[in-house]
Amino acid sequence: MLASCSSSGVFGSSPLNKNATRINAVRTTAYTHGESDHIVYGARTAVGTQLKYGNVRSAAADWSVYPVGTIFQIEGLPYVYQVDDYGSALVGTNTIDLYKPDKATMKAWGVRNVNIRVLKWGSFSKSLSIMKDRTRFSHIRRMVARIEGSS
């Protein structure tokens, strides 16, 4: 589970993150659209948008932990990440997968435990709405069951 939370001002004091939630020691990995298990989807997210790698970057997570639309920053990095994707290997792991534009950048990230600040929590109801027609997949069923069990 999550190591600890606080509301200290590590990431600055902009209005967007004034009441942000800090989560310590979050396991992160990286993925790219060129990987064999993602190639079928191309450079598209689970919500159907283009994968992002600019000032705002795409991230994949277990939507029963970090619902779609969750916006966060990693301590020490200037980018904002938005949860707009999920992955079968992420369900139940409390891991966030960060989108990288190529395999070299993905491999350079590796696996890192980082502190994040959730600037805005996404929506469990929107997550459920996106996943409702995808429950033929076991990882989707597990996320749906976890969301419905916690409401």
mmCIF file of C-alpha atoms in Angstrom:
data_model
loop_
_atom_site.group_PDB
_atom_site.id
_atom_site.type_symbol
_atom_site.label_atom_id
_atom_site.label_comp_id
_atom_site.label_asym_id
_atom_site.label_seq_id
_atom_site.Cartn_x
_atom_site.Cartn_y
_atom_site.Cartn_z
ATOM 1 C CA MET A 1 0.000 0.000 0.000
ATOM 2 C CA LEU A 2 0.969 3.644 0.160
ATOM 3 C CA ALA A 3 3.918 4.401 2.402
ATOM 4 C CA SER A 4 2.796 7.754 3.826
ATOM 5 C CA CYS A 5 0.981 10.924 2.971
ATOM 6 C CA SER A 6 1.451 14.513 4.045
ATOM 7 C CA SER A 7 0.663 17.950 2.753
ATOM 8 C CA SER A 8 4.018 19.713 2.973
ATOM 9 C CA GLY A 9 4.967 22.205 0.283
ATOM 10 C CA VAL A 10 7.735 20.243 -1.441
ATOM 11 C CA PHE A 11 6.486 21.050 -4.952
ATOM 12 C CA GLY A 12 5.944 24.759 -4.601
ATOM 13 C CA SER A 13 2.866 26.728 -3.774
ATOM 14 C CA SER A 14 0.923 27.208 -6.985
ATOM 15 C CA PRO A 15 -2.868 27.276 -6.497
ATOM 16 C CA LEU A 16 -3.219 23.941 -8.307
ATOM 17 C CA ASN A 17 -1.192 22.030 -5.726
ATOM 18 C CA LYS A 18 -1.949 24.018 -2.564
ATOM 19 C CA ASN A 19 -3.998 21.154 -1.124
ATOM 20 C CA ALA A 20 -2.155 18.360 -2.919
ATOM 21 C CA THR A 21 -1.552 14.956 -1.383
ATOM 22 C CA ARG A 22 2.027 13.753 -1.099
ATOM 23 C CA ILE A 23 2.593 10.026 -1.474
ATOM 24 C CA ASN A 24 6.049 8.701 -0.653
ATOM 25 C CA ALA A 25 7.936 5.804 -2.225
ATOM 26 C CA VAL A 26 5.643 5.127 -5.193
ATOM 27 C CA ARG A 27 7.047 2.430 -7.472
ATOM 28 C CA THR A 28 7.289 3.669 -11.053
ATOM 29 C CA THR A 29 8.185 1.885 -14.254
ATOM 30 C CA ALA A 30 8.124 3.067 -17.857
ATOM 31 C CA TYR A 31 6.483 1.952 -21.082
ATOM 32 C CA THR A 32 6.447 2.981 -24.708
ATOM 33 C CA HIS A 33 4.010 2.456 -27.559
ATOM 34 C CA GLY A 34 6.628 0.362 -29.412
ATOM 35 C CA GLU A 35 6.622 -2.480 -26.875
ATOM 36 C CA SER A 36 5.173 -5.751 -28.145
ATOM 37 C CA ASP A 37 2.297 -5.731 -25.624
ATOM 38 C CA HIS A 38 1.335 -2.136 -26.512
ATOM 39 C CA ILE A 39 1.977 -2.101 -30.247
ATOM 40 C CA VAL A 40 -1.582 -3.196 -31.052
ATOM 41 C CA TYR A 41 -2.846 0.055 -29.456
ATOM 42 C CA GLY A 42 -0.317 2.295 -31.192
ATOM 43 C CA ALA A 43 0.347 5.638 -29.524
ATOM 44 C CA ARG A 44 -3.188 5.758 -28.032
ATOM 45 C CA THR A 45 -4.249 5.699 -24.406
ATOM 46 C CA ALA A 46 -7.032 3.667 -22.822
ATOM 47 C CA VAL A 47 -9.233 6.758 -23.058
ATOM 48 C CA GLY A 48 -8.571 6.978 -26.796
ATOM 49 C CA THR A 49 -6.331 10.041 -26.841
ATOM 50 C CA GLN A 50 -2.787 10.385 -28.131
ATOM 51 C CA LEU A 51 -0.078 9.394 -25.620
ATOM 52 C CA LYS A 52 1.490 12.612 -24.290
ATOM 53 C CA TYR A 53 5.168 13.414 -23.714
ATOM 54 C CA GLY A 54 5.533 17.140 -23.223
ATOM 55 C CA ASN A 55 4.939 19.349 -20.207
ATOM 56 C CA VAL A 56 1.952 17.075 -19.537
ATOM 57 C CA ARG A 57 2.788 13.390 -19.850
ATOM 58 C CA SER A 58 0.724 10.224 -19.968
ATOM 59 C CA ALA A 59 0.823 7.687 -17.177
ATOM 60 C CA ALA A 60 -0.782 4.291 -16.754
ATOM 61 C CA ALA A 61 -2.012 3.002 -13.412
ATOM 62 C CA ASP A 62 -4.486 0.722 -11.698
ATOM 63 C CA TRP A 63 -7.616 2.885 -11.991
ATOM 64 C CA SER A 64 -8.944 1.477 -8.721
ATOM 65 C CA VAL A 65 -6.002 3.218 -7.005
ATOM 66 C CA TYR A 66 -5.316 6.201 -9.279
ATOM 67 C CA PRO A 67 -8.536 6.810 -11.246
ATOM 68 C CA VAL A 68 -8.530 8.170 -14.775
ATOM 69 C CA GLY A 69 -7.814 11.893 -14.809
ATOM 70 C CA THR A 70 -5.541 11.845 -11.748
ATOM 71 C CA ILE A 71 -2.875 14.534 -12.172
ATOM 72 C CA PHE A 72 0.420 14.328 -10.298
ATOM 73 C CA GLN A 73 4.017 15.499 -10.229
ATOM 74 C CA ILE A 74 7.133 13.563 -9.341
ATOM 75 C CA GLU A 75 9.329 15.281 -6.785
ATOM 76 C CA GLY A 76 12.273 16.960 -8.500
ATOM 77 C CA LEU A 77 10.811 16.849 -12.023
ATOM 78 C CA PRO A 78 9.054 19.775 -13.742
ATOM 79 C CA TYR A 79 6.502 17.679 -15.645
ATOM 80 C CA VAL A 80 2.877 17.004 -14.826
ATOM 81 C CA TYR A 81 1.580 13.488 -15.401
ATOM 82 C CA GLN A 82 -2.000 12.554 -16.147
ATOM 83 C CA VAL A 83 -3.400 9.063 -15.652
ATOM 84 C CA ASP A 84 -5.027 8.324 -19.010
ATOM 85 C CA ASP A 85 -3.976 4.713 -19.489
ATOM 86 C CA TYR A 86 -3.923 1.397 -17.641
ATOM 87 C CA GLY A 87 -2.082 -1.872 -18.015
ATOM 88 C CA SER A 88 -2.868 -5.442 -17.053
ATOM 89 C CA ALA A 89 0.437 -5.810 -15.183
ATOM 90 C CA LEU A 90 -0.344 -2.774 -12.999
ATOM 91 C CA VAL A 91 -3.546 -4.005 -11.364
ATOM 92 C CA GLY A 92 -3.009 -4.633 -7.661
ATOM 93 C CA THR A 93 0.618 -3.456 -7.673
ATOM 94 C CA ASN A 94 0.384 0.243 -6.681
ATOM 95 C CA THR A 95 2.827 0.892 -9.531
ATOM 96 C CA ILE A 96 2.549 3.819 -11.929
ATOM 97 C CA ASP A 97 3.852 3.291 -15.462
ATOM 98 C CA LEU A 98 5.205 6.459 -17.089
ATOM 99 C CA TYR A 99 4.954 6.877 -20.860
ATOM 100 C CA LYS A 100 8.247 7.377 -22.696
ATOM 101 C CA PRO A 101 8.500 8.101 -26.445
ATOM 102 C CA ASP A 102 11.036 5.356 -27.234
ATOM 103 C CA LYS A 103 12.652 2.216 -25.824
ATOM 104 C CA ALA A 104 15.952 3.924 -24.942
ATOM 105 C CA THR A 105 14.189 6.529 -22.778
ATOM 106 C CA MET A 106 12.002 3.800 -21.292
ATOM 107 C CA LYS A 107 15.014 1.657 -20.375
ATOM 108 C CA ALA A 108 16.863 4.690 -18.959
ATOM 109 C CA TRP A 109 14.000 5.222 -16.494
ATOM 110 C CA GLY A 110 14.021 1.605 -15.339
ATOM 111 C CA VAL A 111 12.260 1.101 -12.001
ATOM 112 C CA ARG A 112 12.318 3.950 -9.505
ATOM 113 C CA ASN A 113 10.658 4.619 -6.188
ATOM 114 C CA VAL A 114 9.661 8.280 -6.180
ATOM 115 C CA ASN A 115 7.659 10.708 -4.095
ATOM 116 C CA ILE A 116 4.662 12.105 -5.902
ATOM 117 C CA ARG A 117 2.236 14.899 -5.236
ATOM 118 C CA VAL A 118 -1.298 14.251 -6.443
ATOM 119 C CA LEU A 119 -2.456 17.662 -7.648
ATOM 120 C CA LYS A 120 -5.945 16.514 -8.601
ATOM 121 C CA TRP A 121 -7.617 13.148 -8.079
ATOM 122 C CA GLY A 122 -9.366 11.649 -11.062
ATOM 123 C CA SER A 123 -12.830 10.149 -11.171
ATOM 124 C CA PHE A 124 -13.767 6.606 -10.190
ATOM 125 C CA SER A 125 -17.137 7.036 -11.899
ATOM 126 C CA LYS A 126 -15.451 8.088 -15.152
ATOM 127 C CA SER A 127 -13.079 5.128 -14.807
ATOM 128 C CA LEU A 128 -16.058 2.777 -14.441
ATOM 129 C CA SER A 129 -17.812 4.354 -17.399
ATOM 130 C CA ILE A 130 -14.781 3.823 -19.653
ATOM 131 C CA MET A 131 -14.252 0.247 -18.477
ATOM 132 C CA LYS A 132 -17.888 -0.950 -18.515
ATOM 133 C CA ASP A 133 -17.701 -2.360 -22.055
ATOM 134 C CA ARG A 134 -14.270 -3.922 -21.511
ATOM 135 C CA THR A 135 -15.001 -6.383 -18.722
ATOM 136 C CA ARG A 136 -14.216 -9.386 -20.919
ATOM 137 C CA PHE A 137 -10.609 -8.777 -19.764
ATOM 138 C CA SER A 138 -9.743 -10.080 -16.292
ATOM 139 C CA HIS A 139 -7.633 -7.053 -15.292
ATOM 140 C CA ILE A 140 -10.554 -4.747 -16.109
ATOM 141 C CA ARG A 141 -12.925 -6.917 -14.052
ATOM 142 C CA ARG A 142 -10.504 -6.705 -11.120
ATOM 143 C CA MET A 143 -10.327 -2.894 -11.294
ATOM 144 C CA VAL A 144 -14.108 -2.602 -11.612
ATOM 145 C CA ALA A 145 -14.653 -4.949 -8.647
ATOM 146 C CA ARG A 146 -12.195 -2.983 -6.495
ATOM 147 C CA ILE A 147 -13.855 0.343 -7.347
ATOM 148 C CA GLU A 148 -17.373 -0.999 -6.793
ATOM 149 C CA GLY A 149 -16.297 -2.670 -3.550
ATOM 150 C CA SER A 150 -14.965 0.583 -2.137
ATOM 151 C CA SER A 151 -18.006 2.724 -2.892
#
